Amino acid sequence: NAGVTQTPKFRVLKTGQSMTLLCAQDMNHEYMYWYRQDPGMGLRLIHYSVGEGTTAKGEVPDGYNVSRLKKQNFLLGLESAAPSQTSVYFCASSYSIFNSVNTEAFFGQGTRLTVV
Amino acid sequence: KQEVTQIPAALSVPEGENLVLNCSFTDSAIYNLQWFRQDPGKGLTSLLLIQSSQREQTSGRLNASLDKSSGRSTLYIAASQPGDSATYLCAVSANYGGSQGNLIFGKGTKLSVKP
């Protein structure tokens, strides 16, 4: 039971470098999300997707881009990493969007990113 | 603005004790409320989901209640065990942050159950 898988699990970047985080889910979920978790801030929504080929901005989208070329994959890109993007990034997926009363969210294991 | 608060931030109890974790939210216009467990260095595991029209949900030793009108939820853990040690997160589903249906998280309660 793979569920939601994130790659990589750890990464250290230098300021200005770029990278892509990959999220893959095998539950045939339409909806996928990227969150970041920071000490004292809780989890905050970066971007989300309501289906293949769609993306939308969440609460803290600046400095990130996303793509959903395949239903099972959701990519989060950092074009020019900054120390403020040091965080733990979580991907999640759900069968329907969170405004459905019975929607359960499934999360990946997280990617710990450090930008120096 | 929807805000979720969890009290206490940390809790340490001896094994076998029954305990209650609290979650409050500022706007009662929610679709549902979920409780998650997060182990150190791990992802989030969904424990219980309470729909906005429901009052409580139970799973094993866990019982979660929801009082939407007062903006409160509690997670009751019976007969706590060392394996229950983790951070417990509360999240409400609501229209917020520019998205139709977002999960707004509290900062969590870090639980430590001593043998």
Short mmCIF file of C-alpha atoms in Angstrom, two decimals:
data_model
loop_
_atom_site.label_atom_id
_atom_site.label_comp_id
_atom_site.label_asym_id
_atom_site.label_seq_id
_atom_site.Cartn_x
_atom_site.Cartn_y
_atom_site.Cartn_z
CA ASN A 1 0.00 0.00 0.00
CA ALA A 2 2.09 2.91 -1.28
CA GLY A 3 -0.53 5.66 -0.84
CA VAL A 4 1.22 9.01 -1.26
CA THR A 5 4.96 8.92 -1.96
CA GLN A 6 7.25 11.94 -1.92
CA THR A 7 10.69 12.18 -3.51
CA PRO A 8 13.24 13.10 -2.23
CA LYS A 9 12.96 12.79 1.54
CA PHE A 10 15.81 15.17 2.31
CA ARG A 11 17.58 17.86 0.31
CA VAL A 12 20.01 20.69 0.93
CA LEU A 13 20.10 23.52 -1.60
CA LYS A 14 22.21 26.60 -1.97
CA THR A 15 20.45 29.93 -2.30
CA GLY A 16 19.45 30.50 -5.90
CA GLN A 17 19.45 26.83 -6.91
CA SER A 18 16.36 25.19 -8.31
CA MET A 19 14.76 21.85 -7.62
CA THR A 20 11.58 19.86 -8.11
CA LEU A 21 9.76 17.83 -5.49
CA LEU A 22 7.75 14.90 -6.78
CA CYS A 23 4.53 13.59 -5.28
CA ALA A 24 2.94 10.39 -6.53
CA GLN A 25 -0.32 8.80 -5.40
CA ASP A 26 -1.74 5.44 -6.39
CA MET A 27 -5.29 5.91 -5.09
CA ASN A 28 -6.71 7.47 -8.26
CA HIS A 29 -7.46 10.68 -6.35
CA GLU A 30 -8.51 13.73 -8.31
CA TYR A 31 -7.27 16.27 -5.78
CA MET A 32 -3.68 16.85 -4.73
CA TYR A 33 -2.10 19.45 -2.47
CA TRP A 34 1.26 20.80 -1.38
CA TYR A 35 1.69 22.07 2.18
CA ARG A 36 4.66 23.41 4.07
CA GLN A 37 5.13 22.92 7.79
CA ASP A 38 7.16 25.40 9.79
CA PRO A 39 7.78 25.54 13.54
CA GLY A 40 5.19 27.71 15.23
CA MET A 41 3.21 28.15 12.00
CA GLY A 42 1.49 24.84 11.47
CA LEU A 43 0.79 23.51 7.99
CA ARG A 44 -0.06 25.99 5.24
CA LEU A 45 -1.36 25.30 1.75
CA ILE A 46 1.01 26.29 -1.08
CA HIS A 47 -0.75 25.09 -4.24
CA TYR A 48 -3.35 22.50 -5.08
CA SER A 49 -4.84 20.73 -8.09
CA VAL A 50 -8.41 19.64 -8.72
CA GLY A 51 -7.50 17.31 -11.55
CA GLU A 52 -5.03 16.46 -14.27
CA GLY A 53 -3.82 19.58 -16.04
CA THR A 54 -5.11 21.99 -13.37
CA THR A 55 -3.36 23.97 -10.65
CA ALA A 56 -4.43 26.71 -8.25
CA LYS A 57 -2.82 28.92 -5.65
CA GLY A 58 -3.22 28.32 -1.96
CA GLU A 59 -2.35 30.44 1.03
CA VAL A 60 1.42 30.84 0.47
CA PRO A 61 2.16 30.33 -3.28
CA ASP A 62 4.93 32.88 -3.83
CA GLY A 63 8.26 31.41 -4.93
CA TYR A 64 6.76 28.08 -5.97
CA ASN A 65 5.37 26.61 -9.16
CA VAL A 66 3.46 23.38 -9.68
CA SER A 67 2.43 21.08 -12.48
CA ARG A 68 -0.04 18.21 -12.77
CA LEU A 69 0.67 16.61 -16.15
CA LYS A 70 -0.48 13.19 -14.99
CA LYS A 71 -3.30 12.45 -12.59
CA GLN A 72 -1.07 10.49 -10.25
CA ASN A 73 1.75 13.03 -10.03
CA PHE A 74 1.96 16.55 -8.60
CA LEU A 75 5.25 18.40 -8.89
CA LEU A 76 6.37 21.34 -6.76
CA GLY A 77 9.15 23.49 -8.17
CA LEU A 78 11.43 26.06 -6.61
CA GLU A 79 13.02 28.14 -9.37
CA SER A 80 15.40 30.14 -7.16
CA ALA A 81 15.56 28.77 -3.64
CA ALA A 82 15.71 31.16 -0.69
CA PRO A 83 16.51 30.47 2.99
CA SER A 84 12.89 31.36 3.81
CA GLN A 85 11.87 28.22 1.92
CA THR A 86 13.62 26.00 4.42
CA SER A 87 10.76 23.85 5.63
CA VAL A 88 9.20 20.43 5.62
CA TYR A 89 6.99 19.95 2.59
CA PHE A 90 4.02 17.61 2.60
CA CYS A 91 1.97 16.39 -0.29
CA ALA A 92 -1.59 15.22 0.22
CA SER A 93 -4.34 13.77 -1.90
CA SER A 94 -8.06 13.23 -1.55
CA TYR A 95 -10.90 11.66 -3.50
CA SER A 96 -12.88 14.89 -3.52
CA ILE A 97 -12.12 18.44 -2.60
CA PHE A 98 -12.07 19.41 1.05
CA ASN A 99 -15.40 21.18 0.81
CA SER A 100 -17.08 17.79 0.72
CA VAL A 101 -18.08 16.79 4.20
CA ASN A 102 -16.72 13.27 3.99
CA THR A 103 -13.34 13.95 2.44
CA GLU A 104 -10.37 12.31 4.10
CA ALA A 105 -6.87 13.55 3.37
CA PHE A 106 -3.92 11.23 2.83
CA PHE A 107 -0.45 12.63 3.37
CA GLY A 108 3.01 11.68 2.20
CA GLN A 109 5.98 11.27 4.53
CA GLY A 110 7.35 14.72 3.85
CA THR A 111 10.44 16.27 2.30
CA ARG A 112 12.81 18.12 4.59
CA LEU A 113 14.39 20.94 2.60
CA THR A 114 17.19 23.15 3.85
CA VAL A 115 18.31 26.18 1.87
CA VAL A 116 21.68 27.58 2.90
CA LYS B 1 -10.35 34.58 9.06
CA GLN B 2 -10.44 30.96 10.15
CA GLU B 3 -7.97 30.16 12.89
CA VAL B 4 -7.46 26.87 14.67
CA THR B 5 -5.98 26.72 18.15
CA GLN B 6 -4.88 23.66 20.05
CA ILE B 7 -4.38 23.58 23.78
CA PRO B 8 -2.18 22.48 25.40
CA ALA B 9 0.87 22.71 23.14
CA ALA B 10 2.48 19.85 25.02
CA LEU B 11 1.24 17.23 27.44
CA SER B 12 3.02 14.56 29.45
CA VAL B 13 1.03 11.84 31.21
CA PRO B 14 1.72 8.49 32.83
CA GLU B 15 0.70 5.35 31.02
CA GLY B 16 -2.89 4.29 31.55
CA GLU B 17 -4.29 7.76 32.05
CA ASN B 18 -7.30 8.99 30.11
CA LEU B 19 -6.66 12.33 28.46
CA VAL B 20 -8.34 15.05 26.44
CA LEU B 21 -6.84 17.21 23.72
CA ASN B 22 -8.61 20.41 22.81
CA CYS B 23 -9.12 22.17 19.50
CA SER B 24 -11.00 25.41 18.87
CA PHE B 25 -11.79 27.26 15.65
CA THR B 26 -13.00 30.79 15.07
CA ASP B 27 -15.51 30.34 12.24
CA SER B 28 -18.24 27.73 12.54
CA ALA B 29 -18.68 27.52 8.74
CA ILE B 30 -16.74 24.29 8.34
CA TYR B 31 -17.35 21.22 6.21
CA ASN B 32 -15.64 18.80 8.55
CA LEU B 33 -12.96 18.48 11.20
CA GLN B 34 -10.16 15.97 11.14
CA TRP B 35 -7.72 14.78 13.77
CA PHE B 36 -4.30 13.64 12.58
CA ARG B 37 -1.35 12.01 14.24
CA GLN B 38 2.22 12.94 13.31
CA ASP B 39 5.20 10.93 14.48
CA PRO B 40 8.65 12.60 14.49
CA GLY B 41 10.05 12.84 10.97
CA LYS B 42 6.94 11.25 9.52
CA GLY B 43 3.88 12.30 7.63
CA LEU B 44 0.36 12.79 8.92
CA THR B 45 -1.98 9.91 9.57
CA SER B 46 -5.71 10.60 9.65
CA LEU B 47 -7.29 9.37 12.88
CA LEU B 48 -10.87 10.57 12.78
CA LEU B 49 -13.04 12.71 10.53
CA ILE B 50 -16.19 14.34 11.88
CA GLN B 51 -18.62 15.74 9.36
CA SER B 52 -20.10 19.14 10.18
CA SER B 53 -23.49 17.57 10.91
CA GLN B 54 -22.06 14.98 13.29
CA ARG B 55 -21.39 15.27 17.01
CA GLU B 56 -18.76 12.60 17.48
CA GLN B 57 -16.75 9.79 15.98
CA THR B 58 -15.07 6.83 17.62
CA SER B 59 -12.22 4.58 16.62
CA GLY B 60 -10.90 2.12 19.15
CA ARG B 61 -9.60 4.05 22.17
CA LEU B 62 -10.14 7.37 20.42
CA ASN B 63 -13.26 9.46 20.58
CA ALA B 64 -13.59 12.86 18.94
CA SER B 65 -16.44 15.26 19.55
CA LEU B 66 -17.52 18.34 17.65
CA ASP B 67 -19.55 21.32 18.83
CA LYS B 68 -19.69 23.45 15.71
CA SER B 69 -21.73 26.25 17.24
CA SER B 70 -19.16 26.88 19.94
CA GLY B 71 -16.20 26.18 17.67
CA ARG B 72 -14.77 23.35 19.71
CA SER B 73 -13.60 19.78 19.29
CA THR B 74 -12.02 17.38 21.73
CA LEU B 75 -10.03 14.23 21.17
CA TYR B 76 -10.37 11.77 24.02
CA ILE B 77 -7.76 9.05 24.35
CA ALA B 78 -8.63 6.25 26.75
CA ALA B 79 -6.06 4.23 28.66
CA SER B 80 -3.07 5.95 27.09
CA GLN B 81 -0.03 3.92 26.03
CA PRO B 82 3.59 4.89 25.28
CA GLY B 83 2.86 4.15 21.63
CA ASP B 84 0.37 7.03 21.65
CA SER B 85 3.27 9.48 22.01
CA ALA B 86 3.15 11.76 18.98
CA THR B 87 1.95 15.17 17.90
CA TYR B 88 -1.80 15.40 17.36
CA LEU B 89 -3.07 17.90 14.82
CA CYS B 90 -6.56 19.22 14.40
CA ALA B 91 -7.69 20.59 11.03
CA VAL B 92 -10.94 22.08 9.80
CA SER B 93 -12.10 22.04 6.23
CA ALA B 94 -13.39 25.44 5.14
CA ASN B 95 -13.29 27.94 2.32
CA TYR B 96 -10.13 29.86 3.11
CA GLY B 97 -6.91 31.08 1.58
CA GLY B 98 -8.38 31.55 -1.85
CA SER B 99 -9.31 27.91 -2.29
CA GLN B 100 -12.63 26.15 -2.27
CA GLY B 101 -12.11 23.82 0.56
CA ASN B 102 -8.86 24.11 2.40
CA LEU B 103 -7.59 22.30 5.45
CA ILE B 104 -6.68 24.81 8.14
CA PHE B 105 -4.44 23.27 10.74
CA GLY B 106 -3.77 23.97 14.36
CA LYS B 107 -0.17 23.93 15.58
CA GLY B 108 -0.66 20.62 17.35
CA THR B 109 -0.39 19.10 20.79
CA LYS B 110 2.77 17.12 21.48
CA LEU B 111 1.81 14.15 23.65
CA SER B 112 4.27 12.12 25.66
CA VAL B 113 3.04 9.02 27.51
CA LYS B 114 5.52 7.81 30.10
CA PRO B 115 5.79 4.07 30.88
#
